Amino acid sequence: MSRHRTRIPDSVIAEAECWNFTRDSFCQTHPELQDNELVFDYPTVYIVYSRAENRHSHEPEYFAYVGETNDIVSRTNQHLGPDAKTRDDWRALAERAANDHGSVRQYIIGNAHFNKSLTLDVENRMMQYLLGVDAVKQLNNRRANAQGNYYTQDELDLIFSKAWKKLHQRNPELFPLESVIRDSALFKASPFHQLTKEQRLAEEHILAATQSALSRLSVGDALPDGGFGQLILVQGAAGTGKTVLISHLFNRLSKEVSPAGNTLSEDDENQERSVSAYVLIQHNEQRHVYNQVAKKLGLQKTVDEVVLKPTSFINMFSESKIDGNGNPIKGKRDLSKPMGRADIALIDEAHLLLTQGNQGYQGKNMLLDIMRRANVTIAVFDPAQILQTAQQWDAGDLEILLAHTHDTAHPEGEEVTLRGGEHFVRSSIVLKQQMRIAAGDEVIRWIEDFAAGRRIGPIPRDFPEWKGKKKVREAYEIKVFSSPVDLFLAIKEKARAEQDKGLSRVLATYDWAYKDKSKNSTDPDGMWNVELHLDYDGSWKMGLSKDDGKGFEKGADTTGSTRFCHPWNYCLVHPSSSRIEEETAWAEKPDTIDEIGSTYTIQGFDLNYAGVIIGPSVKFRDGKVCFDASSSKNSQATNKRNGTLDYSETNLRNELSVLLKRGVHGLYLFAVDPGLQAELLRAQEGGRAVGQESRAPCTSWPNQSPCPRDSA
């Protein structure tokens, strides 16, 4: 049933000191608002803040607290009075305000349409946005309060956006442009996103399974030394919202659950401690993001305190190695001897965990080693994103691990035993809703089919999505380019012209050499580049022409150019040498527009438009997509396990899949292999192309049949 709605009113924004805050003092300084009931008689959202300056960089640093209330005077005085006696965050603010009355201030937002649910949603989104502000170093709030459906929910976006614009005009340091916020990896990984129905159900299932497991252990069912804690496996393909779910869970578990599995209320938080929860992440870029989130929200005081690399966590809960005299060896841990347990370990990108030892990890399986050191392990796992031989599971164990993972009816889980005898309880959840790729089902299916090497059908045309008269999604764009230069220029234009929609970058398969911390002797600048040149036969070939000798030239790309040369990620823009929490994700750094990203910098992140240069490790022969290990420069993907097990075809297929699924609004493609490039161009034309029928991917490369090598 349609309902009549009057025009949404503008919000009133007021600013005031927090010290001795009263209605009379406010009206003296804001005579224009003295009769405005929206500030004092309606529900309001408020942002308390204190500004300082970093003594080293001299950049502004903000402490911020976001809340909502029906009585702003009472709530302000409660914060600087009773709350300051029991809570460290407010104690510090109260002391600062007492010494300098003007140093702690607040913005108050009032709106004639505010009700309890709407103010809670505005409060939650304000937390989400402020978390993505570089200048905010600490951000406090009691709980995430995202609401369900209610009468004025459709007004949230407009009311918040107009209020944020007013705040930006008053204080652009604390309230940057919305486009800047939305580009931030912190914003995208925020625990204050409103979860989808599928994510909410998953979260409740995981919380129930976690509390059930902790409760059993607290009543005497303790795990034996070296025994495995319960595993909660979260499966989902790229773009199904796994990182947001893990971030949301980490924030809730750290504040709402006790080691005995009890739910902590706000009043009980100081009487019973919350669980010891750790976030473990193998991917360096993602770990930087989690470190910043945890530090800003007060979940850790310093970086790498509760956000850790898996090896650091395993070592932390392992006994020291002993020398011949019975003395502990400094810095050496015996991974065969677990010592102590965390309550909860949350693992994002658990498919990146090693399943064999290497120079930095002396164990045999990181996931199992973590489970020996945590009462509950919550692991996000997508076998289609395993990229290295050292991450591959034994096929039999993987089948056992993932068996029946569609069943979410029993929080207590089921007992499973791997082929090596490892026995534990596993509960599971599966996320299926695609949330990254903003496209219709046909487009998503086309990308998934190509990414899996199944088929390359005609590229479907996408259309905008409307709800009534409101456009909620633009049409997704898939475009095939005949030149890598033209692809690069198109992505650069997207990055320049559409900043309000997110970041755009060029990515490539790992088919050009790159060696970390060493110079390229064949390049005049010592850089490792993605290089191509247009040959006399009209096709693009690997490398630069023999007489080129110039290397990367900034700004030299022009339509019709016959050379393409751009450095790999972190060749031009080196990782920050500052503290880890101040690092930003690769794609967020403006100068990386001239670099080429890889799975090592982009996995787990999304882009507005992703331009993907597909190197010769992906070919098209006899109507099939083939993966050629001999053309890849990624030895970690192509080396054999124990000298015999070859996972290269699977690893290279997964690498392609990860790259193709980064774009939120569009995907631009160029392929080096002439056969694949021709097939993609035919698919773009929409005509019936070779290989249009559904076929299995080629698995026999480099045998002569059915995927013969190029004669060249």
XYZ file of C-alpha atoms in Angstrom, residues 32-569:
538
model
C 18.715 31.544 17.156
C 17.909 28.060 18.530
C 16.494 28.968 21.954
C 12.949 28.170 20.854
C 13.922 25.167 18.735
C 12.385 22.124 20.378
C 14.308 19.708 18.113
C 17.481 20.077 20.222
C 15.972 19.562 23.671
C 12.522 18.006 23.316
C 13.029 15.534 20.445
C 15.348 12.532 20.121
C 18.800 13.623 18.968
C 22.058 12.116 17.758
C 25.231 13.632 19.187
C 28.957 13.461 18.452
C 31.253 14.357 21.343
C 34.790 15.149 20.181
C 38.131 16.387 21.382
C 40.856 17.568 19.008
C 44.592 17.227 19.519
C 47.668 17.452 17.313
C 50.113 14.638 16.679
C 53.406 15.749 18.184
C 55.420 14.146 15.387
C 53.405 14.735 12.214
C 51.451 17.755 13.527
C 48.369 16.275 11.872
C 45.009 16.628 13.676
C 43.852 13.725 15.841
C 40.319 13.334 17.139
C 38.747 11.352 19.930
C 35.053 10.903 19.148
C 32.024 9.380 20.827
C 28.677 8.897 19.087
C 25.361 8.430 20.868
C 21.627 9.097 20.718
C 19.325 10.292 23.455
C 15.921 11.698 24.305
C 17.474 14.163 26.775
C 20.735 15.715 25.587
C 21.313 17.751 28.772
C 20.957 14.770 31.091
C 23.040 12.497 28.856
C 25.896 15.017 28.525
C 26.145 15.528 32.265
C 25.935 11.768 32.845
C 28.920 11.210 30.552
C 31.143 13.771 32.276
C 29.856 12.820 35.742
C 28.956 9.210 36.661
C 30.379 7.683 33.468
C 33.746 9.350 34.105
C 34.023 7.442 37.398
C 33.546 4.004 35.857
C 34.770 4.245 32.256
C 38.282 5.069 31.080
C 37.154 6.800 27.896
C 34.950 9.293 29.705
C 37.436 9.721 32.567
C 40.018 11.049 30.125
C 37.487 13.378 28.483
C 36.208 14.700 31.808
C 39.751 15.498 32.942
C 40.446 17.258 29.667
C 37.215 19.279 29.900
C 37.910 20.250 33.513
C 41.334 21.636 32.575
C 40.132 23.352 29.403
C 36.356 23.817 29.203
C 36.378 24.377 25.458
C 38.459 21.314 24.604
C 35.550 18.838 24.669
C 32.656 19.780 22.435
C 29.710 18.114 20.771
C 27.562 18.373 17.678
C 23.856 17.779 18.240
C 21.651 16.668 15.353
C 17.893 17.159 15.580
C 15.215 16.418 13.011
C 11.435 16.693 13.118
C 11.118 13.123 11.783
C 13.472 11.550 14.333
C 12.106 8.598 16.284
C 13.974 6.005 18.340
C 14.667 3.622 15.459
C 15.752 6.357 13.075
C 18.142 7.946 15.596
C 19.659 4.533 16.296
C 20.276 4.025 12.576
C 21.745 7.530 12.176
C 23.983 6.856 15.195
C 25.110 3.553 13.701
C 25.888 5.085 10.319
C 27.728 7.954 11.978
C 29.980 5.346 13.637
C 30.436 3.634 10.290
C 31.499 6.882 8.600
C 33.727 8.220 11.380
C 35.593 4.910 11.504
C 36.764 5.659 7.944
C 38.098 9.134 8.832
C 41.911 9.191 9.012
C 41.931 11.964 11.621
C 39.785 9.938 14.069
C 42.183 7.931 16.216
C 39.703 6.668 18.785
C 35.987 6.115 18.310
C 33.659 4.974 21.071
C 30.096 3.781 21.275
C 28.434 1.206 23.487
C 26.901 -1.116 20.903
C 26.091 -1.459 17.213
C 22.426 -0.549 16.849
C 21.413 -1.200 13.245
C 17.615 -1.489 13.130
C 15.211 -3.575 11.076
C 12.264 -2.231 9.134
C 10.265 0.714 10.513
C 7.985 3.411 9.150
C 10.551 6.114 8.347
C 13.435 3.850 7.347
C 13.267 5.055 3.725
C 14.228 8.546 4.966
C 17.519 7.421 6.546
C 19.780 7.887 3.510
C 18.639 11.403 2.696
C 18.488 12.646 6.304
C 21.964 11.300 7.049
C 23.551 12.544 3.831
C 22.178 16.085 4.262
C 23.268 16.159 7.920
C 26.766 14.929 7.011
C 27.088 17.673 4.377
C 26.231 20.302 6.990
C 28.777 18.801 9.380
C 31.375 18.788 6.597
C 30.815 22.506 6.034
C 31.411 23.146 9.744
C 34.383 20.817 10.233
C 35.880 19.184 7.108
C 38.708 17.633 9.163
C 36.315 15.534 11.244
C 33.672 15.142 8.540
C 35.338 14.740 5.102
C 33.375 14.379 1.894
C 31.219 11.260 1.719
C 33.113 10.100 -1.377
C 36.383 10.097 0.595
C 34.804 8.027 3.356
C 33.287 5.472 1.017
C 36.651 4.907 -0.682
C 38.197 3.897 2.631
C 38.967 0.233 3.284
C 38.075 0.958 6.924
C 34.587 1.985 5.865
C 34.173 -1.186 3.824
C 35.343 -3.411 6.707
C 33.386 -1.511 9.361
C 31.429 -3.519 11.955
C 28.704 -0.876 11.728
C 27.395 -1.865 8.319
C 23.764 -2.889 8.399
C 23.802 -6.628 7.793
C 21.633 -8.314 5.205
C 19.045 -10.845 6.329
C 21.421 -13.651 5.355
C 24.279 -12.092 7.319
C 22.064 -11.497 10.379
C 20.945 -15.126 10.391
C 24.564 -16.232 9.978
C 25.685 -13.999 12.847
C 22.991 -15.301 15.192
C 23.886 -18.892 14.283
C 27.581 -18.235 14.923
C 26.903 -16.440 18.219
C 24.670 -19.302 19.377
C 27.295 -21.909 18.412
C 30.053 -19.901 20.117
C 28.130 -19.355 23.340
C 27.054 -23.001 23.402
C 30.660 -24.174 23.051
C 31.983 -21.760 25.699
C 29.167 -22.718 28.072
C 29.996 -26.426 27.775
C 33.646 -25.754 28.513
C 32.822 -23.580 31.537
C 30.968 -26.380 33.348
C 33.883 -28.774 33.477
C 34.069 -30.120 29.947
C 37.558 -28.649 29.519
C 39.621 -29.520 26.484
C 42.707 -31.668 27.030
C 46.147 -30.237 26.279
C 46.561 -30.238 22.536
C 42.869 -30.996 22.007
C 40.961 -29.212 19.274
C 38.461 -26.496 20.088
C 35.217 -26.226 18.170
C 35.409 -25.024 14.561
C 32.724 -22.757 13.111
C 33.274 -22.695 9.369
C 31.901 -19.743 7.365
C 31.851 -20.515 3.653
C 31.133 -18.043 0.883
C 32.463 -17.040 -2.519
C 34.273 -13.758 -3.160
C 31.941 -10.805 -2.560
C 29.444 -12.511 -0.242
C 30.158 -10.199 2.711
C 32.422 -12.444 4.790
C 34.777 -9.686 5.963
C 31.929 -7.439 7.157
C 30.453 -10.404 9.029
C 33.762 -11.225 10.733
C 34.296 -7.555 11.663
C 30.756 -7.359 13.057
C 31.266 -10.570 15.041
C 34.612 -9.432 16.425
C 33.100 -6.201 17.724
C 30.090 -7.957 19.274
C 31.999 -10.858 20.805
C 34.577 -8.514 22.319
C 31.846 -6.499 24.040
C 28.889 -8.803 24.585
C 30.068 -12.338 25.440
C 31.816 -13.655 28.550
C 34.301 -16.586 28.621
C 31.480 -18.692 30.104
C 29.271 -17.965 27.117
C 27.022 -15.513 28.961
C 25.627 -12.425 27.265
C 26.938 -9.246 28.878
C 24.560 -6.355 29.277
C 25.831 -2.789 29.329
C 25.387 -2.685 33.084
C 27.344 -5.911 33.605
C 30.305 -5.040 31.411
C 32.483 -3.862 34.275
C 31.608 -6.806 36.547
C 32.384 -9.710 34.198
C 35.103 -9.554 31.599
C 34.426 -10.231 27.948
C 36.048 -13.018 26.001
C 39.633 -12.952 24.809
C 39.008 -12.715 21.054
C 41.732 -12.533 18.407
C 41.485 -11.767 14.696
C 44.009 -13.701 12.619
C 44.737 -12.769 9.025
C 47.489 -13.970 6.712
C 46.903 -11.240 4.119
C 49.071 -8.213 4.997
C 46.799 -5.557 3.465
C 43.728 -6.867 5.271
C 45.610 -7.187 8.553
C 46.501 -3.478 8.388
C 42.787 -2.681 8.049
C 41.757 -4.862 10.999
C 44.539 -3.348 13.112
C 43.159 0.127 12.501
C 39.558 -0.913 13.178
C 40.480 -2.635 16.452
C 42.635 0.251 17.669
C 40.105 2.964 16.818
C 37.326 1.066 18.600
C 39.444 0.420 21.690
C 39.559 -3.354 21.154
C 43.340 -3.190 21.350
C 45.624 -0.503 22.763
C 48.479 -1.114 20.346
C 48.721 -2.727 16.930
C 49.331 -6.474 16.760
C 47.814 -6.979 20.209
C 44.665 -8.885 19.244
C 44.976 -8.604 15.447
C 47.773 -10.983 14.524
C 49.368 -13.043 11.828
C 48.490 -16.725 12.343
C 52.120 -17.602 13.089
C 52.276 -14.933 15.822
C 49.137 -16.339 17.469
C 50.412 -19.920 17.266
C 53.764 -18.914 18.754
C 52.060 -16.905 21.521
C 50.276 -20.022 22.743
C 53.223 -22.433 22.400
C 55.913 -23.472 24.862
C 59.476 -22.290 24.378
C 61.961 -24.614 22.770
C 64.504 -26.062 25.214
C 68.240 -26.316 24.608
C 70.461 -29.231 25.635
C 70.814 -27.830 29.151
C 67.072 -27.596 29.706
C 66.955 -23.820 29.267
C 64.367 -22.061 27.075
C 65.728 -20.736 23.773
C 64.857 -17.071 23.403
C 62.456 -16.401 20.532
C 62.015 -20.085 19.637
C 58.696 -21.871 20.133
C 57.830 -25.552 20.058
C 54.676 -25.770 17.959
C 54.105 -29.359 19.046
C 53.465 -28.140 22.603
C 50.455 -25.793 22.852
C 50.377 -23.676 26.014
C 47.213 -21.896 27.159
C 44.158 -21.035 25.106
C 42.330 -18.053 23.755
C 38.563 -18.029 24.136
C 37.957 -17.237 20.464
C 40.053 -16.990 17.310
C 38.418 -15.396 14.269
C 40.208 -16.079 10.980
C 39.455 -14.027 7.890
C 40.657 -15.502 4.582
C 41.355 -18.872 6.254
C 41.915 -20.357 2.785
C 45.265 -18.506 2.815
C 46.506 -20.497 5.809
C 49.396 -22.856 5.090
C 48.851 -26.601 5.091
C 52.561 -27.374 5.106
C 55.596 -25.912 6.815
C 58.011 -23.372 5.396
C 60.890 -21.255 6.623
C 58.662 -19.086 8.808
C 56.214 -21.757 9.944
C 57.438 -25.062 11.335
C 54.038 -26.724 11.706
C 52.006 -28.845 9.302
C 48.594 -27.142 9.190
C 47.908 -23.622 10.478
C 44.158 -24.078 10.939
C 44.627 -27.175 13.084
C 47.386 -25.486 15.095
C 45.080 -22.531 15.777
C 42.254 -24.860 16.835
C 44.606 -26.398 19.422
C 45.019 -22.941 20.944
C 41.441 -21.593 20.977
C 38.256 -22.875 22.566
C 36.321 -21.694 19.512
C 37.722 -20.976 16.059
C 35.534 -19.041 13.595
C 37.081 -19.399 10.144
C 36.045 -17.797 6.854
C 36.940 -20.298 4.153
C 36.553 -20.309 0.365
C 38.456 -23.103 -1.399
C 38.045 -21.200 -4.680
C 40.395 -18.520 -3.321
C 43.315 -20.798 -2.484
C 46.190 -19.410 -4.552
C 49.310 -21.326 -3.557
C 50.399 -24.938 -3.481
C 51.354 -24.564 0.188
C 47.719 -23.621 0.972
C 46.106 -26.596 -0.747
C 44.372 -29.236 1.363
C 44.472 -32.970 0.899
C 41.409 -33.683 -1.259
C 40.018 -36.226 1.209
C 40.426 -33.925 4.212
C 38.868 -31.025 2.316
C 35.846 -33.151 1.452
C 35.448 -34.102 5.123
C 35.962 -30.511 6.280
C 33.297 -29.123 3.962
C 30.801 -31.995 4.160
C 27.210 -30.994 4.999
C 28.160 -27.324 5.410
C 24.719 -26.352 4.121
C 23.169 -27.558 7.397
C 22.888 -24.700 9.893
C 20.172 -26.130 12.106
C 22.382 -27.340 14.950
C 24.523 -24.731 16.745
C 26.212 -27.483 18.752
C 27.717 -28.772 15.502
C 28.745 -32.274 14.522
C 31.833 -34.348 15.168
C 34.229 -34.827 12.269
C 37.491 -36.765 11.939
C 40.112 -36.011 9.311
C 42.118 -38.760 7.667
C 45.068 -38.118 9.977
C 42.874 -38.788 13.034
C 42.296 -35.129 13.991
C 38.922 -35.124 15.746
C 36.844 -32.025 16.533
C 33.366 -30.515 16.534
C 32.445 -28.457 13.479
C 29.507 -26.139 13.006
C 28.975 -24.366 9.705
C 27.265 -21.597 7.808
C 27.205 -20.730 4.095
C 26.830 -17.223 2.626
C 25.383 -17.231 -0.897
C 24.207 -13.681 -1.635
C 26.584 -11.792 -3.946
C 27.124 -8.345 -2.413
C 30.156 -6.946 -4.216
C 29.197 -7.194 -7.867
C 26.305 -4.751 -8.320
C 24.792 -6.442 -11.350
C 21.896 -8.568 -12.512
C 21.964 -12.355 -12.228
C 22.979 -12.910 -15.871
C 26.045 -10.693 -15.578
C 27.097 -12.294 -12.300
C 26.672 -15.731 -13.859
C 28.795 -14.705 -16.872
C 31.628 -13.543 -14.609
C 31.410 -16.685 -12.474
C 31.433 -18.953 -15.541
C 34.490 -17.249 -17.019
C 36.257 -17.045 -13.645
C 35.784 -20.774 -13.114
C 37.003 -21.550 -16.633
C 33.674 -23.117 -17.584
C 32.645 -21.053 -20.589
C 32.745 -17.684 -22.310
C 29.251 -16.946 -23.532
C 27.977 -13.715 -25.104
C 28.385 -10.886 -22.620
C 24.883 -10.032 -21.378
C 23.670 -6.474 -21.306
C 22.881 -5.202 -17.843
C 20.238 -2.611 -16.941
C 19.853 -0.165 -14.041
C 17.762 -1.317 -11.093
C 14.878 0.815 -9.850
C 12.709 0.822 -6.761
C 9.693 2.839 -7.758
C 11.074 6.101 -9.109
C 14.409 5.752 -7.331
C 17.401 4.298 -9.174
C 19.206 2.035 -6.696
C 21.839 0.637 -9.048
C 23.518 1.661 -12.285
C 23.975 -0.873 -15.069
C 27.082 -3.028 -14.592
C 29.577 -2.591 -17.429
C 31.733 -5.351 -18.898
C 33.982 -4.084 -21.679
C 36.713 -5.833 -23.675
C 39.573 -3.673 -24.967
C 41.818 -4.321 -27.956
C 44.719 -2.512 -26.294
C 46.043 -2.597 -22.713
C 46.835 1.099 -23.073
C 43.221 1.924 -23.863
C 42.096 -0.196 -20.894
C 44.489 1.677 -18.620
C 43.318 5.077 -19.882
C 39.673 4.083 -19.372
C 40.326 2.969 -15.782
C 42.311 6.137 -15.082
C 39.394 8.196 -16.347
C 37.016 6.273 -14.081
C 39.310 6.908 -11.120
C 39.379 10.626 -11.920
C 35.771 11.260 -12.900
C 33.829 8.938 -10.624
C 35.490 9.281 -7.248
C 32.095 9.375 -5.569
C 31.575 5.747 -6.619
C 34.831 4.329 -5.326
C 38.326 3.441 -6.428
C 39.329 2.052 -9.824
C 42.606 0.281 -10.577
C 44.283 -1.981 -13.158
C 45.163 -5.533 -12.089
C 46.985 -8.374 -13.807
C 47.624 -12.082 -13.540
C 51.065 -12.880 -12.142
C 52.648 -13.497 -15.555
C 55.362 -10.820 -15.396
C 58.364 -11.209 -13.123
C 58.479 -9.539 -9.722
C 61.055 -10.004 -6.991
C 60.500 -8.300 -3.688
C 63.409 -6.284 -2.281
C 65.607 -6.717 -5.334
C 66.161 -4.540 -8.388
C 65.387 -5.537 -11.943
C 68.707 -5.352 -13.779
C 66.961 -5.218 -17.177
C 64.966 -2.067 -16.358
C 66.607 1.394 -16.424
C 64.936 2.266 -13.104
C 65.378 -1.165 -11.545
C 61.614 -1.731 -11.379
C 59.551 -4.823 -12.087
C 56.966 -3.969 -14.707
C 53.985 -5.339 -16.580
C 55.270 -4.860 -20.127
C 53.661 -5.387 -23.543
C 54.319 -4.133 -27.067
C 52.276 -4.098 -30.253
C 53.958 -6.333 -32.826
C 54.004 -5.820 -36.590
C 51.315 -8.493 -37.005
C 48.887 -6.347 -34.988
C 48.959 -8.468 -31.806
C 50.252 -7.512 -28.384
C 53.298 -9.485 -27.252
C 54.924 -9.958 -23.883
C 57.721 -7.555 -22.941
C 58.908 -4.383 -24.642
C 60.431 -4.320 -28.099
C 64.153 -5.028 -28.254
C 65.108 -1.452 -29.111
C 62.831 0.176 -26.493
C 65.023 0.523 -23.386
C 62.925 3.251 -21.719
C 61.002 1.523 -18.941
C 58.036 3.235 -17.251
C 57.232 6.794 -18.354
C 54.652 8.564 -16.240
C 51.885 10.133 -18.303
C 53.131 8.657 -21.575
C 50.043 6.537 -22.265
C 48.032 7.810 -25.215
C 45.431 6.248 -27.475
C 47.206 4.428 -30.281
C 50.393 3.841 -28.291
C 52.316 0.695 -29.246
C 53.887 0.088 -25.840
C 52.523 -0.599 -22.372
C 54.798 -0.399 -19.342
C 53.600 0.033 -15.764
C 55.248 -1.080 -12.511
C 53.852 -3.799 -10.300
C 52.257 -2.791 -7.009
